[in-house]
XYZ file of N, CA and C in Angstrom:
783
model
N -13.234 -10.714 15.471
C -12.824 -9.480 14.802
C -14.067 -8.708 14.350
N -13.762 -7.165 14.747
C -15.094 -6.975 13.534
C -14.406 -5.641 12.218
N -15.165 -5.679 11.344
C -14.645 -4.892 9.865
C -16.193 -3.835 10.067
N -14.901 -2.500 10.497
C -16.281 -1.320 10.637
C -15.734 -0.535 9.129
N -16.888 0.207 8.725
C -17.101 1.438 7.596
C -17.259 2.316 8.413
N -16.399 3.467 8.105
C -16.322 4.766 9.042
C -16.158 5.847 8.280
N -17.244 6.377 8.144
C -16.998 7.688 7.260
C -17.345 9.168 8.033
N -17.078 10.444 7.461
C -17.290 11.765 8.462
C -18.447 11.842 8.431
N -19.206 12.231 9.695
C -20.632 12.289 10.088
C -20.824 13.503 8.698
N -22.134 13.627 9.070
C -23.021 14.777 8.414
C -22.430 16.046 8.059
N -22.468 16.372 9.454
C -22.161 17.709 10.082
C -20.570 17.480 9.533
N -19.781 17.092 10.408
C -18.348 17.347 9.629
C -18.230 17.412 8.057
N -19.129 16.446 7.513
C -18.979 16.306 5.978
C -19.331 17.704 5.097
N -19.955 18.462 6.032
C -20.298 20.170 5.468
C -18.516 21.147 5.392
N -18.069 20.526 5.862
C -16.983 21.503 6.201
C -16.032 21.274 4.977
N -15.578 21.728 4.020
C -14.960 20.970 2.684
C -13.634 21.285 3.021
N -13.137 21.391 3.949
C -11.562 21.747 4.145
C -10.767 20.304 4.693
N -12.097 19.957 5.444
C -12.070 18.841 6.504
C -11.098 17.761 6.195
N -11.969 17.364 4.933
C -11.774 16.026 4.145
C -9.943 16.082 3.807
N -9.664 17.374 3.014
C -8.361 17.684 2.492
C -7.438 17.164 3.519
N -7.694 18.138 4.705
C -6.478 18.562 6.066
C -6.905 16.603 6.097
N -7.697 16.167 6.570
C -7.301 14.627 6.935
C -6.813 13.487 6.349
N -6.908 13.660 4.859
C -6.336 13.012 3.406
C -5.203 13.706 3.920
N -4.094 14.840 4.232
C -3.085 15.046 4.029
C -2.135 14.608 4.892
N -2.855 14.089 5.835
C -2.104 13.834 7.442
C -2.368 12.124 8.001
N -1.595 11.867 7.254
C -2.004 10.075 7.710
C -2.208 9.792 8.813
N -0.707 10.271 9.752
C -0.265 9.960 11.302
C -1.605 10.653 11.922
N -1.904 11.781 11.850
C -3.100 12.443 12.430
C -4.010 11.580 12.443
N -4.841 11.335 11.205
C -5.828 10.213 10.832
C -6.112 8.940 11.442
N -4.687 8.425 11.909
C -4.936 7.390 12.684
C -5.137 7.496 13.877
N -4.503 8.460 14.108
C -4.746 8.937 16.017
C -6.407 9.557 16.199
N -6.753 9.787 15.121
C -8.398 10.489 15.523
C -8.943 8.633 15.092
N -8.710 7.864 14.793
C -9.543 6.522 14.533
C -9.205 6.082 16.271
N -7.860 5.921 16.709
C -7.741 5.483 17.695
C -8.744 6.193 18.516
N -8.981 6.951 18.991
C -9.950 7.870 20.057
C -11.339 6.529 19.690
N -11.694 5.690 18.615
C -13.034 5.285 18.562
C -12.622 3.845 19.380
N -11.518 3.281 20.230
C -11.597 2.205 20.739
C -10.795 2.363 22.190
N -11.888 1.959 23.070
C -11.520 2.613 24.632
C -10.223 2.145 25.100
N -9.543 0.738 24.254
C -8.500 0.002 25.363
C -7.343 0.385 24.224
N -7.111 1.075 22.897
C -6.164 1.391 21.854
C -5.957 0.313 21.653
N -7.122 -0.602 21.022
C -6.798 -1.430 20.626
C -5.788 -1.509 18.785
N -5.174 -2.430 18.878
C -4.640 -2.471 17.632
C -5.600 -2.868 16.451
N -5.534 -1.947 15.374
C -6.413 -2.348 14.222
C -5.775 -2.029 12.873
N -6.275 -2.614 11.479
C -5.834 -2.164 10.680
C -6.917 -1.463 9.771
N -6.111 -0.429 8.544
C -6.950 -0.014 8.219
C -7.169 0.698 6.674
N -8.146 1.010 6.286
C -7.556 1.728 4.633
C -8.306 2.437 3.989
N -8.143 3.735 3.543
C -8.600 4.772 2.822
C -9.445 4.485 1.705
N -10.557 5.521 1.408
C -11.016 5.094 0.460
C -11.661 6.094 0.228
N -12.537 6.597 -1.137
C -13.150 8.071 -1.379
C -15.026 7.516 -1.088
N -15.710 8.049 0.011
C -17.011 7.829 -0.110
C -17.871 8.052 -1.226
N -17.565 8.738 -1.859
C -19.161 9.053 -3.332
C -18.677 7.636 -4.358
N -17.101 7.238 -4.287
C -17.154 5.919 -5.516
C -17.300 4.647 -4.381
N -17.471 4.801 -2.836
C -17.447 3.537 -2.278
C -18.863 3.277 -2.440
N -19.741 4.488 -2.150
C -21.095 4.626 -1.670
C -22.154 4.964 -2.849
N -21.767 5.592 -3.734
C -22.182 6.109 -4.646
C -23.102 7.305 -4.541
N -22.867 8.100 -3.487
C -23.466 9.147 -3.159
C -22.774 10.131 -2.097
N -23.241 11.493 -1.932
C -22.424 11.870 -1.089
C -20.857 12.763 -1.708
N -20.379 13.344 -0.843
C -19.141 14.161 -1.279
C -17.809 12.979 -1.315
N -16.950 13.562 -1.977
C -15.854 12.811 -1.950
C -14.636 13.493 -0.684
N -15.275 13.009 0.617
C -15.071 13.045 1.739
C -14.485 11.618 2.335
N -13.024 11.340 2.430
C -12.761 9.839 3.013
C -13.359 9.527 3.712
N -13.312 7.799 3.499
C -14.059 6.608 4.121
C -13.115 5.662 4.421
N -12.981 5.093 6.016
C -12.185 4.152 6.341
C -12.862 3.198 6.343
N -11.775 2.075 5.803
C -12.352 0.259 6.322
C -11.585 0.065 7.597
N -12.098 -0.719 8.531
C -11.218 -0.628 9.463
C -11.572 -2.054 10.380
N -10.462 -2.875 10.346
C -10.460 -3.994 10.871
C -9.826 -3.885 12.569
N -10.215 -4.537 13.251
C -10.277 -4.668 15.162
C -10.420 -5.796 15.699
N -9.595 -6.065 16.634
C -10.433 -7.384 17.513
C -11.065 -6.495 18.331
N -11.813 -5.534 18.760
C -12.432 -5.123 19.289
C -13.410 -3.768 18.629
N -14.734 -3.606 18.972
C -15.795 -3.060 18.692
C -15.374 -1.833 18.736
N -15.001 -0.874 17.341
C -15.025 1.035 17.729
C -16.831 1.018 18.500
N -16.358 2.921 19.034
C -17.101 3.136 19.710
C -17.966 3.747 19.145
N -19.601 3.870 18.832
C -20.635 4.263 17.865
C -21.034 5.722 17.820
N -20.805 6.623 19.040
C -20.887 7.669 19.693
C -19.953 8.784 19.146
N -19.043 8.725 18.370
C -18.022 9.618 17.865
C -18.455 10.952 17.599
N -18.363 11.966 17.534
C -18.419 13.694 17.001
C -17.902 13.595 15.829
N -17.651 13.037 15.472
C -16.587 12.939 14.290
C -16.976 11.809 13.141
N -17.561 11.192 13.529
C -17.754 10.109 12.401
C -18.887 9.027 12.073
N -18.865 8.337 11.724
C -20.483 7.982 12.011
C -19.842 5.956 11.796
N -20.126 5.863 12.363
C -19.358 4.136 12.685
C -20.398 2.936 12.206
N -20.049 2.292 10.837
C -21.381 0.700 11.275
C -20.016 -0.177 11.211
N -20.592 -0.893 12.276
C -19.687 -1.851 12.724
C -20.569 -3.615 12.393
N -19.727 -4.556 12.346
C -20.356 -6.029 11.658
C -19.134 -6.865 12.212
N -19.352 -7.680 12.956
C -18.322 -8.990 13.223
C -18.006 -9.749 12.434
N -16.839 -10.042 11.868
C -15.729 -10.239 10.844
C -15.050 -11.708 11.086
N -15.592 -12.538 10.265
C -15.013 -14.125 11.060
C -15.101 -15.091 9.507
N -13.993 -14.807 8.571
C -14.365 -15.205 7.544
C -14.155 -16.646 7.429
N -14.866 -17.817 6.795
C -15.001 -19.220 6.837
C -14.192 -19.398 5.295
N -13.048 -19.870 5.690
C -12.312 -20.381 4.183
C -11.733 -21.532 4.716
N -11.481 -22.129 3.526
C -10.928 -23.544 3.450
C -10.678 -23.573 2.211
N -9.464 -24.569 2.231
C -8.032 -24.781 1.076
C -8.607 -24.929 -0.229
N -8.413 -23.953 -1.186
C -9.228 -24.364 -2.840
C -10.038 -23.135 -2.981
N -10.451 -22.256 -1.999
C -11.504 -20.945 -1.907
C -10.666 -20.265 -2.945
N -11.633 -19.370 -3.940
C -10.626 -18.545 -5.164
C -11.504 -17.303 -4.449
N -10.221 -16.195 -3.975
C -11.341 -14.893 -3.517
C -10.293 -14.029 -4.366
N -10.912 -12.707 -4.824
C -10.499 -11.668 -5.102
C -10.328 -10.968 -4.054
N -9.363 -9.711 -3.934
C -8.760 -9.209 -2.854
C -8.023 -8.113 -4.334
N -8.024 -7.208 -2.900
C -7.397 -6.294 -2.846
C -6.646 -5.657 -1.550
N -5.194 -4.546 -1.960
C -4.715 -4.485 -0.791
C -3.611 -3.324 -1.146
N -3.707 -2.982 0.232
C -2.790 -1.491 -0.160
C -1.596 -1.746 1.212
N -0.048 -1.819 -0.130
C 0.927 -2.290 0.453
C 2.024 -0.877 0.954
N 3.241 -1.662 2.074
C 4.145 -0.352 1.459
C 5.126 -1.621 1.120
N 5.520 -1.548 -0.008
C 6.433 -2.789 -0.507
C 8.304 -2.753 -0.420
N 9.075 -2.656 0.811
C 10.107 -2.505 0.743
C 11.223 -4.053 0.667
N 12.379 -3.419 0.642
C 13.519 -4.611 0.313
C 14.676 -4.131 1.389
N 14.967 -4.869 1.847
C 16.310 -4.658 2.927
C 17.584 -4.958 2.161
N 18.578 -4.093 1.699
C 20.008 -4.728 1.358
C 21.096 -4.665 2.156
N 22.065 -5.679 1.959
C 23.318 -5.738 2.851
C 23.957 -4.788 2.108
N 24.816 -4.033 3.343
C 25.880 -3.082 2.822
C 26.966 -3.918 2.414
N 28.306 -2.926 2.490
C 29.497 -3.619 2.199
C 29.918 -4.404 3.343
N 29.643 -4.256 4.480
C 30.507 -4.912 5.186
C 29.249 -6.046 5.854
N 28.451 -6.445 5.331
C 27.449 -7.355 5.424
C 26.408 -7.430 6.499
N 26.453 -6.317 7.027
C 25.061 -6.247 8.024
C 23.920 -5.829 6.973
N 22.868 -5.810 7.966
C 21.308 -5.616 7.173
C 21.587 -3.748 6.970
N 21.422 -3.269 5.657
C 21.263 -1.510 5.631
C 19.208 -1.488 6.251
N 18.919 -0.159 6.291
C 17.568 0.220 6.150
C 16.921 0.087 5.143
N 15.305 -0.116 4.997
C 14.845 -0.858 4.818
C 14.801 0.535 2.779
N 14.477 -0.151 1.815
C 14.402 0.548 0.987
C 12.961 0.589 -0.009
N 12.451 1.601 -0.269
C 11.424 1.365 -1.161
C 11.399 0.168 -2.417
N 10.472 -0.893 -2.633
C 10.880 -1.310 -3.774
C 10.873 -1.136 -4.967
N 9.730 -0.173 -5.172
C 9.767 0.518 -6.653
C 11.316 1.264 -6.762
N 11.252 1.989 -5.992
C 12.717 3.150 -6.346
C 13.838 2.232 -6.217
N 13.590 1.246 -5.962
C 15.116 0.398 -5.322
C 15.480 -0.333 -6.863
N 14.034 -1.182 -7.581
C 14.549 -1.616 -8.421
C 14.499 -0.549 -10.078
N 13.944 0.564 -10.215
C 14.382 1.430 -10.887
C 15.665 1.578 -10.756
N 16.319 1.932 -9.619
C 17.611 2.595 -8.733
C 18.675 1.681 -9.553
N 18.314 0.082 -9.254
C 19.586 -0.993 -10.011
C 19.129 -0.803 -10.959
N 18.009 -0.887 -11.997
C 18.128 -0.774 -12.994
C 19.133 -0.069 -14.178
N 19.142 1.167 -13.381
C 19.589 2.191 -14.424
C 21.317 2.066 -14.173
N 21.570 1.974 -12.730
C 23.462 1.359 -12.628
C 23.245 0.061 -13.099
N 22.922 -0.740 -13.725
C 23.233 -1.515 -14.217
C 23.184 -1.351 -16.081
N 22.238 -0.356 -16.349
C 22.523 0.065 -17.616
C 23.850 0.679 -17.822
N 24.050 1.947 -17.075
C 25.737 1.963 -17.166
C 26.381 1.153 -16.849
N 26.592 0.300 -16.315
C 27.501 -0.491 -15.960
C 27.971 -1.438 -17.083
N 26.625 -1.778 -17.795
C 26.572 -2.089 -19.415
C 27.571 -1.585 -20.389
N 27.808 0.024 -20.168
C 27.978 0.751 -21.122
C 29.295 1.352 -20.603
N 29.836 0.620 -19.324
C 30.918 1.036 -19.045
C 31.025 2.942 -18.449
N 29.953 2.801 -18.565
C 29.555 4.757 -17.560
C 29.761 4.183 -16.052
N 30.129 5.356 -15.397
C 30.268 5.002 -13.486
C 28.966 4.906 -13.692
N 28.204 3.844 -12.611
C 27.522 4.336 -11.638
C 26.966 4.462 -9.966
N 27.725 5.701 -10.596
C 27.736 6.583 -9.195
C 26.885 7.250 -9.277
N 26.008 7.984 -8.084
C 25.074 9.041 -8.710
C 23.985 8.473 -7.755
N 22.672 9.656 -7.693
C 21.452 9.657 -7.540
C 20.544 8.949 -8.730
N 19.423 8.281 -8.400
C 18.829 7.876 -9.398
C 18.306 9.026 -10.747
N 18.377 10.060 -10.513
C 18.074 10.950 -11.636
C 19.240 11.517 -11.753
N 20.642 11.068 -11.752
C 21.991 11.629 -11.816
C 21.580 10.558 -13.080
N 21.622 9.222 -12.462
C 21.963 8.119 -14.011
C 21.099 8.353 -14.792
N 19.496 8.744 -14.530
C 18.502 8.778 -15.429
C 19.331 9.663 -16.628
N 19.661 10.767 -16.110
C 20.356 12.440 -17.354
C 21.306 11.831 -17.579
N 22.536 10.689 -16.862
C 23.545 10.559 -17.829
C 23.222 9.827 -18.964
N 22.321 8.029 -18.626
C 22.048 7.524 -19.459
C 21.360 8.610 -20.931
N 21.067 9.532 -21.015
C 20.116 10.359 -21.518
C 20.920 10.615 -22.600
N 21.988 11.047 -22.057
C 23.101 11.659 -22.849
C 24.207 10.566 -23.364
N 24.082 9.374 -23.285
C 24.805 8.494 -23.872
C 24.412 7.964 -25.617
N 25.730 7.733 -26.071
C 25.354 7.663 -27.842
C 23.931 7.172 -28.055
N 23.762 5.669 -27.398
C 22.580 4.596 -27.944
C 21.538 5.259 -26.913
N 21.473 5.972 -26.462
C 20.263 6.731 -25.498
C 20.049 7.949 -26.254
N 20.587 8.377 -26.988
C 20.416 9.947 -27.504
C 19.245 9.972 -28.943
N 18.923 9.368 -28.858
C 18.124 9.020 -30.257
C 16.711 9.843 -29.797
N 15.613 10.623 -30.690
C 14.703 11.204 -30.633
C 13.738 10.255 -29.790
N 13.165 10.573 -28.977
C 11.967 9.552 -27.814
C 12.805 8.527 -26.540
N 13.677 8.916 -26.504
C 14.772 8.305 -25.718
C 13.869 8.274 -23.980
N 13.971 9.810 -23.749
C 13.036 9.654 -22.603
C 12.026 9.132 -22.393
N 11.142 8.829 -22.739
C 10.203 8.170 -23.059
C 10.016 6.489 -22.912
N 11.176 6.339 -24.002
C 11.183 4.997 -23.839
C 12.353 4.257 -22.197
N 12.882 5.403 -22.038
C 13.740 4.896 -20.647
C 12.317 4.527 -19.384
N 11.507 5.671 -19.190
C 10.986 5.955 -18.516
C 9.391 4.706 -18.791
N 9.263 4.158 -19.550
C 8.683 3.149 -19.895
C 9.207 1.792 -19.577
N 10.542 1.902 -19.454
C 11.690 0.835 -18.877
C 11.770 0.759 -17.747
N 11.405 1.990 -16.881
C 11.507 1.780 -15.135
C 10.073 2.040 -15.013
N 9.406 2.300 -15.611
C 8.175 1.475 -15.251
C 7.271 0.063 -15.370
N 8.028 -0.578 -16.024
C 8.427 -1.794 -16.538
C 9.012 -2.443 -15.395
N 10.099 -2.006 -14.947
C 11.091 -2.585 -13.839
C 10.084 -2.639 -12.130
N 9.453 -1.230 -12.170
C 8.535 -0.789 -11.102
C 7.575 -2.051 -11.208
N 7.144 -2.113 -12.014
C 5.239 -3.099 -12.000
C 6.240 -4.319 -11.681
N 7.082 -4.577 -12.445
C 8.181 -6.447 -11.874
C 8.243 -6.685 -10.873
N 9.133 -5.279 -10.050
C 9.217 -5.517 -8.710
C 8.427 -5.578 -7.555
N 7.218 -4.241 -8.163
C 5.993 -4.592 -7.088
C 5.306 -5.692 -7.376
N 4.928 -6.586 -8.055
C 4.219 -8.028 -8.201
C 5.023 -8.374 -7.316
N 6.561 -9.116 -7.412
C 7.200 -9.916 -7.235
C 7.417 -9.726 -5.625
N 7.390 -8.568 -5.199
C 7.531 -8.903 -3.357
C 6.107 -9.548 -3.128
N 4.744 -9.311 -3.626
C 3.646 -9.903 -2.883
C 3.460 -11.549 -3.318
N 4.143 -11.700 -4.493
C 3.934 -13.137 -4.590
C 5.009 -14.015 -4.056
N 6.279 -13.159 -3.263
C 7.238 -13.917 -2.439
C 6.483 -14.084 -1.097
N 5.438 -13.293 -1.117
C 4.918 -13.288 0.538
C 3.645 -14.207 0.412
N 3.281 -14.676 -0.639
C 1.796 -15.515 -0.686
C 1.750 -16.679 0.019
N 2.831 -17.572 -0.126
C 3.177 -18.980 0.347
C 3.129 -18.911 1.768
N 4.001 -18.206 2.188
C 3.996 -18.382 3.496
C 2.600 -17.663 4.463
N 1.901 -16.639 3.566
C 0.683 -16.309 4.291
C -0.688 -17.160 3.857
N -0.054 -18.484 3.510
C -0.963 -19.351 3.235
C -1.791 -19.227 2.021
N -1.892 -18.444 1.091
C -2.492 -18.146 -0.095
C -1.443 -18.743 -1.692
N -1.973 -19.187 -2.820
C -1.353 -18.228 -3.795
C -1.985 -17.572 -4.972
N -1.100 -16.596 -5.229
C -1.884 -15.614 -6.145
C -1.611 -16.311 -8.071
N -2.778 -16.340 -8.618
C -3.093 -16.276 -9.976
C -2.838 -15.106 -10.657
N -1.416 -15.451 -10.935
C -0.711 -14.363 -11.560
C -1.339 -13.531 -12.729
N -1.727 -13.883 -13.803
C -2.352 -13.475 -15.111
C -3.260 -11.883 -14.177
N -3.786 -12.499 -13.063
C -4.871 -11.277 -12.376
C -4.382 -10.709 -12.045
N -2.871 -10.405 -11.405
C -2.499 -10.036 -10.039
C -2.007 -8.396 -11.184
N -2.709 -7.078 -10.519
C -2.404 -6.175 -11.184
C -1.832 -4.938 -9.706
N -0.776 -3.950 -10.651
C 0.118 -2.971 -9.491
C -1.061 -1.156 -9.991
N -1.443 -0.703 -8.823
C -1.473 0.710 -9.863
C -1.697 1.783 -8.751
N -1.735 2.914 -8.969
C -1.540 3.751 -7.662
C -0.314 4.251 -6.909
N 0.988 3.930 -7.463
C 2.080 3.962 -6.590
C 2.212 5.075 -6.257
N 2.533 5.960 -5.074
C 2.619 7.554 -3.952
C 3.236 7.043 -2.953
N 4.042 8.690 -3.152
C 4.755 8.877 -2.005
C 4.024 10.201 -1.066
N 3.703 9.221 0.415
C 3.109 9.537 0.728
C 3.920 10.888 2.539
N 3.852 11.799 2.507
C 4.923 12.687 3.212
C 4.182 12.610 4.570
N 5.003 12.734 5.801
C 4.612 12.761 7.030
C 5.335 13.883 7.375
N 4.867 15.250 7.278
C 5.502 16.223 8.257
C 5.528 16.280 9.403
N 4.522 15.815 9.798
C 4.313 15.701 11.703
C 5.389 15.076 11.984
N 6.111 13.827 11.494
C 7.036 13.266 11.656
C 8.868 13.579 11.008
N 8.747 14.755 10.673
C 9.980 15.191 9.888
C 10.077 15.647 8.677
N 11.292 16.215 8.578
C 10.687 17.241 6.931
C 10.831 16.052 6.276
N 12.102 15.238 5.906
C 11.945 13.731 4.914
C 11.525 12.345 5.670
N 10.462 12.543 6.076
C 9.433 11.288 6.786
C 8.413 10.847 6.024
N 8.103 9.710 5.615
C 6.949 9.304 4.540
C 7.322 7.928 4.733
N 6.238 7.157 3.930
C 6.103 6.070 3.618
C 5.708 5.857 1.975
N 6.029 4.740 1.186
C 5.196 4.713 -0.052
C 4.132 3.593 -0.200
N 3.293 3.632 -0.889
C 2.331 2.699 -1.092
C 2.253 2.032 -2.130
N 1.398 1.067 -2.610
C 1.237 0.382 -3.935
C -0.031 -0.429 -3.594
N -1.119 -0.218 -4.896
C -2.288 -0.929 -4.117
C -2.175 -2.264 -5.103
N -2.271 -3.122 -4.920
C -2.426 -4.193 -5.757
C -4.275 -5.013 -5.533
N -4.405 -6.004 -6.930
C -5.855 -6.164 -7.045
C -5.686 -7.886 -7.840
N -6.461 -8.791 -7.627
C -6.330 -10.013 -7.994
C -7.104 -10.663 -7.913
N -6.685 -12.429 -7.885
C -7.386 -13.272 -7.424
C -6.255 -14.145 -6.920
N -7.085 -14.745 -5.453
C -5.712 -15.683 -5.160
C -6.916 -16.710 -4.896
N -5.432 -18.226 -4.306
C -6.903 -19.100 -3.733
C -6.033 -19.406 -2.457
N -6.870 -20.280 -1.465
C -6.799 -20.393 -0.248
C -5.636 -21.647 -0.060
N -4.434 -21.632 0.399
C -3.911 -23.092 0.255
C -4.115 -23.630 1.925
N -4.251 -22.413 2.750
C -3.820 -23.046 4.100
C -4.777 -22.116 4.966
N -6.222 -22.452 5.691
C -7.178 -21.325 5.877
C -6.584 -20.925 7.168
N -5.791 -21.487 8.047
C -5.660 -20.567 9.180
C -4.337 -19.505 9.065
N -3.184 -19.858 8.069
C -2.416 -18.455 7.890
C -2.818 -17.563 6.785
N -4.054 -17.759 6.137
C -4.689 -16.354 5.389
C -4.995 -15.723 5.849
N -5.977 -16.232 7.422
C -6.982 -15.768 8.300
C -6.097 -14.862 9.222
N -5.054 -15.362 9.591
C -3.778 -14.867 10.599
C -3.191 -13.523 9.628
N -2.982 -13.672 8.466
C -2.438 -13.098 7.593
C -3.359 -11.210 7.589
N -4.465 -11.707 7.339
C -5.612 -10.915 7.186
C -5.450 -10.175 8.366
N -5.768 -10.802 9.322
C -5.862 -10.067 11.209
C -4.506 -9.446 11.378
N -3.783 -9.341 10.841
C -2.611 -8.667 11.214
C -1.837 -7.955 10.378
N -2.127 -7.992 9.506
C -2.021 -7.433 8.004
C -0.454 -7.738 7.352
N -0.453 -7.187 5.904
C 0.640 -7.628 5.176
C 1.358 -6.244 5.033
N 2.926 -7.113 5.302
C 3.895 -5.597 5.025
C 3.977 -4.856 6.295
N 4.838 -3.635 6.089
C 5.001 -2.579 7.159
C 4.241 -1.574 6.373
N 3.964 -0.210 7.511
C 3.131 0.940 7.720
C 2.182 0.935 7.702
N 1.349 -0.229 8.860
C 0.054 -0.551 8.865
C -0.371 1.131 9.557
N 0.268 1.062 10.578
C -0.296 2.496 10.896
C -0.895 3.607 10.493
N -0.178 3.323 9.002
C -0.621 4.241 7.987
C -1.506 4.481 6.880
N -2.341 2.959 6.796
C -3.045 2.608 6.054
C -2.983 2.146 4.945
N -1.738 0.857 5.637
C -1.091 -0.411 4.584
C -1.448 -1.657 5.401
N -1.716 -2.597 4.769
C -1.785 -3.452 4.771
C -2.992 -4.697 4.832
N -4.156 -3.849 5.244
C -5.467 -4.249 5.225
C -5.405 -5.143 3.485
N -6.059 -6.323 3.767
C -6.363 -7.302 2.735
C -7.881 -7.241 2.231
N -8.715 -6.702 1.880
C -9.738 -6.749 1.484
C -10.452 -8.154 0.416
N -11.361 -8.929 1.260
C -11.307 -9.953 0.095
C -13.069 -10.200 -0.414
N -12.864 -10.875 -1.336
C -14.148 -10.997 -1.766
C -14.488 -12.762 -2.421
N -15.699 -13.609 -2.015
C -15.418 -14.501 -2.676
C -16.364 -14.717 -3.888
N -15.531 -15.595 -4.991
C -15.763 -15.200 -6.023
C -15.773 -17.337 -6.867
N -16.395 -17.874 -7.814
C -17.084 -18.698 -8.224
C -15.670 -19.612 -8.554
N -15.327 -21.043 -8.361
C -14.543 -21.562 -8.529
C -13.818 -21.789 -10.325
N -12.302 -21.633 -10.732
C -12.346 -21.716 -11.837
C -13.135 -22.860 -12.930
C-alpha cells in the first residue's frame, strides 16, 4: 500500500476560488484524485485544511490518500509525496487514530424486510423525541422537527429554557449513538477502543448536487485510542476502510502509535 499527501500545486493554490469550488463538490474531488492513478485504482481517502496540517501556506485542502497502487507524481493539479504504507502491529499495540465516518443504521419496516439505510445521528434523535411523546401520550407522528415544536409546547416542556435543554438532550442522544456504532464495529475489525478516549465532533451534512437536488451523505469524525487485538483484521480493516461513502471521504483510519498504558 502506499499513504500519499496531496495538496494543490503552487500555481493552483494562487487561485482562491479553487480551494472553495473543490471543498464544495466531494463527487468532483474524487474524480480529479482518480485521474492521479493510471489503472482507477481503488483508494481511500480524507480531507483536511493545509495551513493546520502543514503549518504554513493557505487554507487550501489537503488529501490523505491511501492505494495499493502508486498516484502519479506529474499532476497539473497537485503536487503528490507518496511513501509505502505497510504498518507492523501486533496484538496489545495502543495506537491513537482517528477517522472520518458516515455512521448509518438499517431498520426493518412493518412488514419485515431491510428499509434504507438511515443516518445515525438523525435516526437516534428521530426515536428519541417519539418516544418522548409516546411518554406523554402525544402521537408520534410527524417529522423530526414536527415532534421537536410539539414536545415544545407540551405542559412539562413549556417551562423558560425548554429549548435549550431539549436540544442538549438530542445532542446527548447524537454523541450515544455516534460512539456506539464504532465500538459495535471494533471487535470484529480486530481492534478495541478505550472508551474514556473515544471522542464524536464535527457532525455535517454534506450535499451532492451533481448527484440530485436531495443527494448527500453525513459524516462524523471520531478521535481515540484503541489497541490491537487481532493484527491482520486492523490491517484489512485499515486497507479498505470503515463504514460506507468511502468515495466520499469516509472512512480512512488514520493511526498513530503511541507508549503502552
Amino acid at each position: 500500500m502506499y499513504l500519499s499527501r496531496i495538496v494543490l500545486n503552487e500555481t493552483m493554490g494562487q487561485h482562491s476560488q479553487l480551494g472553495q469550488i473543490l471543498r464544495d463538490r466531494s463527487y468532483s474531488m474524487h474524480r480529479l484524485l482518480w485521474d492521479l492513478f493510471d489503472d482507477r485504482d481503488r483508494f481511500l481517502f480524507r480531507e483536511e485544511i493545509s495551513n493546520e496540517q502543514l503549518g504554513y501556506g493557505s487554507a487550501s485542502p489537503l488529501y490523505y490518500v491511501l492505494s495499493d497502487s502508486k498516484p502519479i507524481d506529474n499532476s497539473p493539479i497537485f503536487d503528490v509525496h507518496s511513501k509505502r504504507y505497510n504498518p507492523q502491529l501486533k496484538e496489545g499495540d495502543r495506537l491513537a487514530f482517528k477517522l472520518r465516518a458516515n455512521p448509518t443504521i438499517t431498520r426493518r419496516n412493518t412488514e419485515g424486510k431491510n428499509s434504507k439505510r438511515h443516518d445515525v445521528v438523525m435516526d437516534a434523535q428521530f426515536q428519541y423525541l417519539k418516544n418522548q411523546c409516546t411518554q406523554r401520550d402525544i402521537s408520534s407522528q410527524g417529522s423530526k422537527r414536527e415532534l421537536f415544536q410539539v414536545l415544545n409546547q407540551h405542559t412539562d416542556y413549556s417551562a423558560k429554557g425548554v429549548v435549550k435543554d431539549l436540544t442538549a438532550e438530542l445532542q446527548k442522544e447524537a454523541d450515544s449513538a455516534g460512539k456506539l456504532w464504532l465500538m459495535k464495529r471494533a471487535g470484529t475489525n480486530g481492534f478495541s477502543i478505550e472508551e474514556p478516549t473515544l471522542r464524536t465532533s464535527g457532525y455535517r451534512w454534506n450535499a451532492l448536487p451533481e448527484k440530485g437536488r436531495s443527494a448527500g451523505f453525513s459524516c462524523l469524525d471520531y478521535e481515540g485510542v484503541l489497541t490491537v487485538c487481532d493484527s491482520d483484521l486492523i490491517i484489512g480493516a485499515i486497507a479498505k476502510g470503515i463504514g460506507p461513502a468511502k468515495a466520499f471521504g469516509c472512512g480512512l483510519m488514520m493511526i498513530r502509535r503511541i507508549a503502552p498504558a
